[in-house]
Short mmCIF file of C-alpha atoms and ligand atoms in Angstrom, two decimals:
data_model
loop_
_atom_site.label_atom_id
_atom_site.label_comp_id
_atom_site.label_asym_id
_atom_site.label_seq_id
_atom_site.Cartn_x
_atom_site.Cartn_y
_atom_site.Cartn_z
CA UNK A 27 -116.82 -35.26 42.22
CA UNK A 28 -113.96 -37.70 42.17
CA UNK A 29 -114.37 -41.32 43.14
CA UNK A 30 -111.07 -42.56 44.54
CA UNK A 31 -109.71 -46.00 45.42
CA UNK A 32 -106.42 -46.29 47.31
CA UNK A 33 -104.27 -49.42 47.62
CA UNK A 34 -102.34 -49.10 50.86
CA UNK A 35 -100.18 -50.78 53.47
CA UNK A 36 -99.31 -49.76 57.03
CA UNK A 37 -97.68 -46.57 58.30
CA UNK A 38 -96.99 -44.95 54.91
CA UNK A 39 -100.47 -45.98 53.81
CA UNK A 40 -101.96 -44.43 56.95
CA UNK A 41 -100.25 -41.07 56.43
CA UNK A 42 -101.26 -41.08 52.78
CA UNK A 43 -104.86 -42.01 53.64
CA UNK A 44 -105.10 -39.03 55.98
CA UNK A 45 -104.09 -36.87 53.01
CA UNK A 46 -106.68 -38.57 50.79
CA UNK A 47 -109.44 -37.87 53.32
CA UNK A 48 -108.40 -34.20 53.66
CA UNK A 49 -108.06 -33.63 49.90
CA UNK A 50 -111.39 -35.25 49.08
CA UNK A 51 -113.27 -33.42 51.82
CA UNK A 52 -111.92 -30.11 50.45
CA UNK A 53 -113.25 -31.12 47.03
CA UNK A 54 -116.61 -32.16 48.47
CA UNK A 55 -115.95 -35.57 46.90
CA UNK A 56 -117.38 -38.87 48.19
CA UNK A 57 -115.43 -40.94 50.70
CA UNK A 58 -112.53 -42.88 49.24
CA UNK A 59 -112.32 -46.67 49.40
CA UNK A 60 -109.01 -47.88 50.84
CA UNK A 61 -108.06 -51.45 49.95
CA UNK A 62 -105.70 -52.54 52.72
CA UNK A 63 -102.92 -55.12 52.65
CA UNK A 64 -103.67 -58.06 54.94
CA UNK A 65 -100.43 -59.93 54.23
CA UNK A 66 -99.00 -58.58 57.53
CA UNK A 67 -101.79 -60.28 59.49
CA UNK A 68 -100.99 -63.03 61.97
CA UNK A 69 -102.27 -65.21 64.78
CA UNK A 70 -100.41 -64.57 68.05
CA UNK A 71 -101.31 -65.57 71.61
CA UNK A 72 -104.69 -66.73 70.37
CA UNK A 73 -105.72 -63.48 68.72
CA UNK A 74 -105.79 -62.27 65.13
CA UNK A 75 -103.68 -59.20 64.42
CA UNK A 76 -104.10 -56.99 61.37
CA UNK A 77 -101.25 -54.48 61.65
CA UNK A 78 -101.92 -52.57 58.42
CA UNK A 79 -105.69 -52.41 58.95
CA UNK A 80 -105.12 -51.18 62.49
CA UNK A 81 -102.46 -48.63 61.53
CA UNK A 82 -104.86 -47.04 59.06
CA UNK A 83 -107.87 -47.39 61.35
CA UNK A 84 -106.10 -45.83 64.35
CA UNK A 85 -104.61 -43.00 62.24
CA UNK A 86 -107.98 -42.07 60.72
CA UNK A 87 -109.54 -42.20 64.19
CA UNK A 88 -106.75 -40.03 65.66
CA UNK A 89 -105.93 -42.89 68.05
CA UNK A 90 -102.52 -43.90 66.69
CA UNK A 91 -99.19 -43.75 68.46
CA UNK A 92 -97.39 -41.27 66.22
CA UNK A 93 -94.03 -41.78 67.93
CA UNK A 94 -93.73 -45.56 67.58
CA UNK A 95 -95.67 -45.57 64.32
CA UNK A 96 -97.88 -48.53 65.34
CA UNK A 97 -100.43 -49.28 68.02
CA UNK A 98 -102.61 -46.97 70.12
CA UNK A 99 -101.60 -43.61 71.58
CA UNK A 100 -101.11 -43.71 75.35
CA UNK A 101 -101.27 -47.49 75.50
CA UNK A 102 -100.05 -49.52 78.48
CA UNK A 103 -98.54 -53.02 78.58
CA UNK A 104 -99.95 -54.79 81.64
CA UNK A 105 -101.44 -57.69 79.71
CA UNK A 106 -98.30 -57.93 77.60
CA UNK A 107 -96.21 -58.38 80.76
CA UNK A 108 -98.52 -61.23 81.81
CA UNK A 109 -98.28 -62.84 78.38
CA UNK A 110 -94.48 -62.65 78.60
CA UNK A 111 -94.57 -64.19 82.10
CA UNK A 112 -96.61 -67.08 80.69
CA UNK A 113 -94.23 -67.44 77.76
CA UNK A 114 -97.11 -66.66 75.40
CA UNK A 115 -96.77 -64.56 72.26
CA UNK A 116 -93.35 -63.36 71.16
CA UNK A 117 -90.87 -61.73 73.60
CA UNK A 118 -89.88 -59.19 70.93
CA UNK A 119 -93.45 -58.23 70.00
CA UNK A 120 -95.51 -55.89 72.16
CA UNK A 121 -99.28 -56.15 72.40
CA UNK A 122 -100.59 -53.00 74.09
CA UNK A 123 -103.61 -53.22 76.38
CA UNK A 124 -105.87 -50.98 74.25
CA UNK A 125 -104.57 -52.62 71.09
CA UNK A 126 -105.38 -56.05 72.56
CA UNK A 127 -108.97 -54.86 72.98
CA UNK A 128 -109.11 -54.49 69.19
CA UNK A 129 -107.55 -57.93 68.64
CA UNK A 130 -109.96 -59.59 71.08
CA UNK A 131 -112.98 -57.92 69.48
CA UNK A 132 -111.78 -58.95 66.01
CA UNK A 133 -111.00 -62.51 67.06
CA UNK A 134 -114.39 -62.87 68.72
CA UNK A 135 -116.20 -61.69 65.61
CA UNK A 136 -114.14 -64.02 63.42
CA UNK A 137 -115.00 -66.92 65.73
CA UNK A 138 -118.67 -65.88 65.52
CA UNK A 139 -118.38 -66.47 61.77
CA UNK A 140 -118.02 -62.94 60.42
CA UNK A 141 -115.85 -62.52 57.36
CA UNK A 142 -112.74 -60.34 57.47
CA UNK A 143 -114.64 -57.73 55.43
CA UNK A 144 -117.47 -57.72 57.98
CA UNK A 145 -114.97 -57.46 60.84
CA UNK A 146 -113.23 -54.49 59.21
CA UNK A 147 -116.64 -52.90 58.66
CA UNK A 148 -117.44 -53.31 62.37
CA UNK A 149 -114.08 -51.90 63.38
CA UNK A 150 -114.80 -48.94 61.10
CA UNK A 151 -118.01 -48.02 62.92
CA UNK A 152 -116.59 -46.90 66.26
CA UNK A 153 -115.02 -43.66 65.01
CA UNK A 154 -116.04 -41.48 62.03
CA UNK A 155 -113.22 -42.44 59.68
CA UNK A 156 -114.28 -40.53 56.57
CA UNK A 157 -113.10 -43.32 54.26
CA UNK A 158 -114.29 -46.87 53.59
CA UNK A 159 -111.79 -49.57 54.57
CA UNK A 160 -111.79 -52.90 52.74
CA UNK A 161 -109.36 -55.76 53.31
CA UNK A 162 -107.77 -56.96 50.07
CA UNK A 163 -109.30 -60.42 50.61
CA UNK A 164 -111.24 -62.41 53.18
CA UNK A 165 -108.73 -65.26 52.90
CA UNK A 166 -105.82 -65.76 55.33
CA UNK A 167 -102.75 -65.27 53.16
CA UNK A 168 -100.11 -64.15 55.67
CA UNK A 169 -96.75 -63.17 54.17
CA UNK A 170 -93.85 -65.60 54.71
CA UNK A 171 -90.22 -64.71 54.08
CA UNK A 172 -88.11 -67.33 52.34
CA UNK A 173 -84.60 -67.42 53.83
CA UNK A 174 -81.59 -69.66 53.23
CA UNK A 175 -82.38 -71.33 56.57
CA UNK A 176 -86.11 -71.79 55.90
CA UNK A 177 -89.32 -69.78 56.07
CA UNK A 178 -90.64 -67.45 58.76
CA UNK A 179 -93.65 -65.21 59.23
CA UNK A 180 -93.09 -61.71 57.88
CA UNK A 181 -93.71 -60.16 61.32
CA UNK A 182 -90.94 -62.20 62.91
CA UNK A 183 -88.51 -61.26 60.15
CA UNK A 184 -89.54 -57.59 60.32
CA UNK A 185 -89.74 -56.96 64.08
CA UNK A 186 -87.36 -59.53 65.57
CA UNK A 187 -84.67 -59.53 62.91
CA UNK A 188 -85.30 -55.98 61.60
CA UNK A 189 -85.10 -57.38 58.06
CA UNK A 190 -81.41 -58.21 58.66
CA UNK A 191 -81.68 -61.83 57.45
CA UNK A 192 -81.29 -61.73 53.66
CA UNK A 193 -84.63 -62.64 52.07
CA UNK A 194 -84.68 -64.86 49.00
CA UNK A 195 -88.36 -64.29 48.28
CA UNK A 196 -91.72 -63.41 49.81
CA UNK A 197 -94.69 -65.75 49.63
CA UNK A 198 -98.37 -65.56 50.51
CA UNK A 199 -99.36 -69.23 50.77
CA UNK A 200 -102.84 -69.83 49.42
CA UNK A 201 -103.15 -66.50 47.63
CA UNK A 202 -103.62 -68.21 44.26
CA UNK A 203 -106.97 -69.49 45.52
CA UNK A 204 -107.97 -66.22 47.24
CA UNK A 205 -110.55 -63.85 45.84
CA UNK A 206 -110.76 -60.08 46.28
CA UNK A 207 -112.90 -59.02 49.24
CA UNK A 208 -116.50 -58.11 48.31
CA UNK A 209 -116.56 -54.57 46.93
CA UNK A 210 -112.91 -54.38 45.88
CA UNK A 211 -113.36 -55.11 42.17
CA UNK A 212 -116.52 -52.98 41.99
CA UNK A 213 -114.73 -50.04 43.64
CA UNK A 214 -111.82 -50.27 41.20
CA UNK A 215 -114.12 -50.58 38.18
CA UNK A 216 -116.22 -47.59 39.32
CA UNK A 217 -113.36 -45.27 40.31
CA UNK A 218 -112.19 -42.11 38.56
CA UNK A 219 -108.71 -42.47 40.02
CA UNK A 220 -106.91 -45.38 41.65
CA UNK A 221 -103.94 -44.37 43.80
CA UNK A 222 -101.08 -46.69 44.75
CA UNK A 223 -99.95 -45.31 48.12
CA UNK A 224 -96.22 -44.82 48.82
CA UNK A 225 -96.26 -48.07 50.79
CA UNK A 226 -93.73 -50.89 50.55
CA UNK A 227 -94.07 -52.07 46.91
CA UNK A 228 -93.10 -55.65 47.79
CA UNK A 229 -94.78 -56.59 51.08
CA UNK A 230 -97.61 -54.00 51.23
CA UNK A 231 -98.74 -53.31 47.65
CA UNK A 232 -97.34 -56.64 46.37
CA UNK A 233 -99.79 -58.90 48.25
CA UNK A 234 -102.76 -56.73 47.16
CA UNK A 235 -101.72 -57.07 43.53
CA UNK A 236 -101.20 -60.81 44.02
CA UNK A 237 -104.85 -61.43 44.91
CA UNK A 238 -106.19 -62.97 41.69
CA UNK A 239 -108.40 -60.49 39.85
CA UNK A 240 -107.07 -57.25 41.33
CA UNK A 241 -104.27 -56.73 38.81
CA UNK A 242 -106.68 -57.39 35.94
CA UNK A 243 -109.23 -54.98 37.44
CA UNK A 244 -106.55 -52.26 37.58
CA UNK A 245 -105.61 -52.92 33.98
CA UNK A 246 -109.21 -52.75 32.82
CA UNK A 247 -110.63 -49.89 34.90
CA UNK A 248 -111.48 -46.66 33.06
CA UNK A 249 -109.93 -44.90 36.08
CA UNK A 250 -106.50 -43.33 35.87
CA UNK A 251 -104.04 -45.38 37.90
CA UNK A 252 -101.49 -43.17 39.63
CA UNK A 253 -98.68 -44.33 41.91
CA UNK A 254 -96.74 -42.28 44.43
CA UNK A 255 -93.08 -43.10 45.06
CA UNK A 256 -92.11 -44.14 48.58
CA UNK A 257 -88.45 -43.59 47.71
CA UNK A 258 -86.90 -40.14 47.85
CA UNK A 259 -83.38 -39.49 46.60
CA UNK A 260 -82.58 -43.20 46.43
CA UNK A 261 -83.63 -43.89 50.02
CA UNK A 262 -86.81 -45.45 51.37
CA UNK A 263 -88.82 -42.92 53.33
CA UNK A 264 -89.53 -45.37 56.17
CA UNK A 265 -89.37 -49.06 56.93
CA UNK A 266 -87.00 -51.49 55.26
CA UNK A 267 -88.41 -51.56 51.75
CA UNK A 268 -84.92 -51.43 50.25
CA UNK A 269 -84.20 -54.95 51.57
CA UNK A 270 -87.52 -56.16 50.13
CA UNK A 271 -86.89 -54.51 46.76
CA UNK A 272 -83.38 -56.02 46.54
CA UNK A 273 -84.87 -59.47 47.11
CA UNK A 274 -87.01 -59.13 43.99
CA UNK A 275 -84.20 -57.53 41.97
CA UNK A 276 -85.51 -53.95 41.96
CA UNK A 277 -83.14 -51.05 42.70
CA UNK A 278 -84.06 -48.60 45.48
CA UNK A 279 -84.83 -45.83 43.01
CA UNK A 280 -88.13 -44.17 42.22
CA UNK A 281 -87.85 -44.91 38.49
CA UNK A 282 -87.04 -48.57 39.17
CA UNK A 283 -90.18 -48.97 41.29
CA UNK A 284 -92.24 -47.29 38.55
CA UNK A 285 -90.76 -49.80 36.08
CA UNK A 286 -91.59 -52.61 38.51
CA UNK A 287 -95.28 -51.59 38.46
CA UNK A 288 -95.04 -50.97 34.70
CA UNK A 289 -96.99 -48.84 32.25
CA UNK A 290 -100.61 -49.70 31.53
CA UNK A 291 -99.79 -49.17 27.87
CA UNK A 292 -97.21 -51.98 28.14
CA UNK A 293 -99.07 -54.58 30.18
CA UNK A 294 -98.40 -52.96 33.56
CA UNK A 295 -100.48 -50.88 35.95
CA UNK A 296 -99.50 -47.21 35.89
CA UNK A 297 -100.78 -44.29 33.88
CA UNK A 298 -98.80 -41.81 35.97
CA UNK A 299 -96.13 -41.83 38.68
CA UNK A 300 -95.50 -39.06 41.17
CA UNK A 301 -91.86 -38.79 42.15
CA UNK A 302 -90.03 -36.47 44.51
CA UNK A 303 -88.38 -33.19 43.58
CA UNK A 304 -85.10 -34.76 44.67
CA UNK A 305 -85.62 -37.33 41.91
CA UNK A 306 -86.61 -34.91 39.12
CA UNK A 307 -83.67 -36.17 37.04
CA UNK A 308 -85.36 -39.63 36.92
CA UNK A 309 -88.55 -38.29 35.31
CA UNK A 310 -87.37 -38.84 31.70
CA UNK A 311 -86.59 -42.51 32.51
CA UNK A 312 -90.16 -42.93 33.82
CA UNK A 313 -91.65 -41.20 30.77
CA UNK A 314 -89.52 -43.37 28.47
CA UNK A 315 -91.41 -46.37 29.85
CA UNK A 316 -94.73 -44.85 28.82
CA UNK A 317 -95.65 -43.62 32.31
CA UNK A 318 -96.46 -39.94 32.80
CA UNK A 319 -94.00 -38.55 35.39
CA UNK A 320 -95.09 -35.82 37.77
CA UNK A 321 -92.53 -34.22 40.09
CA UNK A 322 -93.67 -32.88 43.47
CA UNK A 323 -92.57 -32.50 47.10
CA UNK A 324 -93.17 -35.95 48.62
CA UNK A 325 -92.33 -35.63 52.33
CA UNK A 326 -95.53 -36.43 54.27
CA UNK A 327 -94.56 -34.17 57.18
CA UNK A 328 -98.17 -33.45 58.16
CA UNK A 329 -101.67 -33.96 56.85
CA UNK A 330 -101.51 -30.83 54.67
CA UNK A 331 -98.34 -32.09 52.99
CA UNK A 332 -100.00 -35.48 52.42
CA UNK A 333 -103.13 -33.79 51.04
CA UNK A 334 -101.00 -31.73 48.63
CA UNK A 335 -99.39 -34.96 47.36
CA UNK A 336 -102.83 -36.48 46.87
CA UNK A 337 -103.99 -33.36 44.98
CA UNK A 338 -100.97 -33.71 42.70
CA UNK A 339 -101.77 -37.38 42.12
CA UNK A 340 -105.46 -36.70 41.48
CA UNK A 341 -104.65 -34.13 38.82
CA UNK A 342 -101.79 -36.15 37.29
N1 LIG B 412 -93.56 -53.28 65.37
C1 LIG B 412 -92.43 -53.39 66.09
O1 LIG B 412 -91.38 -52.98 65.60
N2 LIG B 412 -92.42 -53.97 67.35
C2 LIG B 412 -93.54 -54.43 67.93
O2 LIG B 412 -93.49 -54.92 69.04
C3 LIG B 412 -94.78 -54.29 67.20
C4 LIG B 412 -95.99 -54.70 67.73
C5 LIG B 412 -97.18 -54.52 66.99
C6 LIG B 412 -98.40 -54.91 67.53
C7 LIG B 412 -99.56 -54.73 66.80
C8 LIG B 412 -99.50 -54.15 65.52
O3 LIG B 412 -100.63 -53.96 64.82
C9 LIG B 412 -98.29 -53.77 64.97
C10 LIG B 412 -97.11 -53.94 65.70
N3 LIG B 412 -95.88 -53.54 65.15
C11 LIG B 412 -94.73 -53.69 65.90
C12 LIG B 412 -95.79 -52.95 63.81
C13 LIG B 412 -95.73 -54.01 62.68
O4 LIG B 412 -94.93 -55.07 63.01
C14 LIG B 412 -95.08 -53.55 61.37
O5 LIG B 412 -94.50 -52.30 61.42
C15 LIG B 412 -96.01 -53.60 60.22
O6 LIG B 412 -96.66 -54.83 60.09
C16 LIG B 412 -95.30 -53.28 58.89
O7 LIG B 412 -96.22 -52.58 58.16
#
């Protein structure tokens, strides 16, 4: 039996989580706990969106749009057209009809007084997900991008500007006062293995680690902490993580991201780091930092490929 906690962001986190579920079910292990980034969350047109929670939820439920990478499969945009006609929401941001059903349900529950954790729990009950989803925190700590011309919400920078405006920094206002969602610290303390998904290290994993108490829990857990590189051959696998990494002074290289997380033996987080076959030459640099380097195929082409990566990480 292996008790597993995963720290994850959106699309990469969703693909990885599918692999975690498959690998653990083959082992007959208990369901994993996935701690999800909520820095991408936002209020738009009166509803609360949680893009990373929904990406993982929809993927586990088999309801995700695999072509676009976000939203529901087979969704339509009738309500979105009405919102645009009213000048509500953002003209560059599409809210699908089925997806809006999720946002309305979530917003209603939040207005009824449920916590974010309770809302995520309710959203998790409709389909058999096979993993437990926890938000990183119940607090609203939406990511803002600091630009030369001011600050903007991460979603505007990401979807409207496609990360083309040079970021100076990323902030999560209020995160210093946030606490981990109920169950997060307990799950980390009681795990055998904690996996850092190959999600964006800056705007997906970064906000999770910035919630006070989570970094310390990772440093203190008896679990092995294993990260999986989201960079293959010097290129990000998806998204625009290279722009985010550059903003915090980290090169787009698997060994540089491992160094950014750091070795547990040297005040950082990692016991081991799984990097791609294409980056095998970087393994000695990772090991030199006191992090065990494991080389494996890292393309998450399907759920079996993702499960094989998870197996490698679990036995690292
Ligand atoms: N990404 C886009 O590129 N364009 C969109 O119009 C868009 C809408 C959208 C609606 C709901 C949702 O949960 C996610 C949505 N995304 C959209 C994806 C999202 O902006 C980002 O890819 C993630 O936040 C980054 O992980």
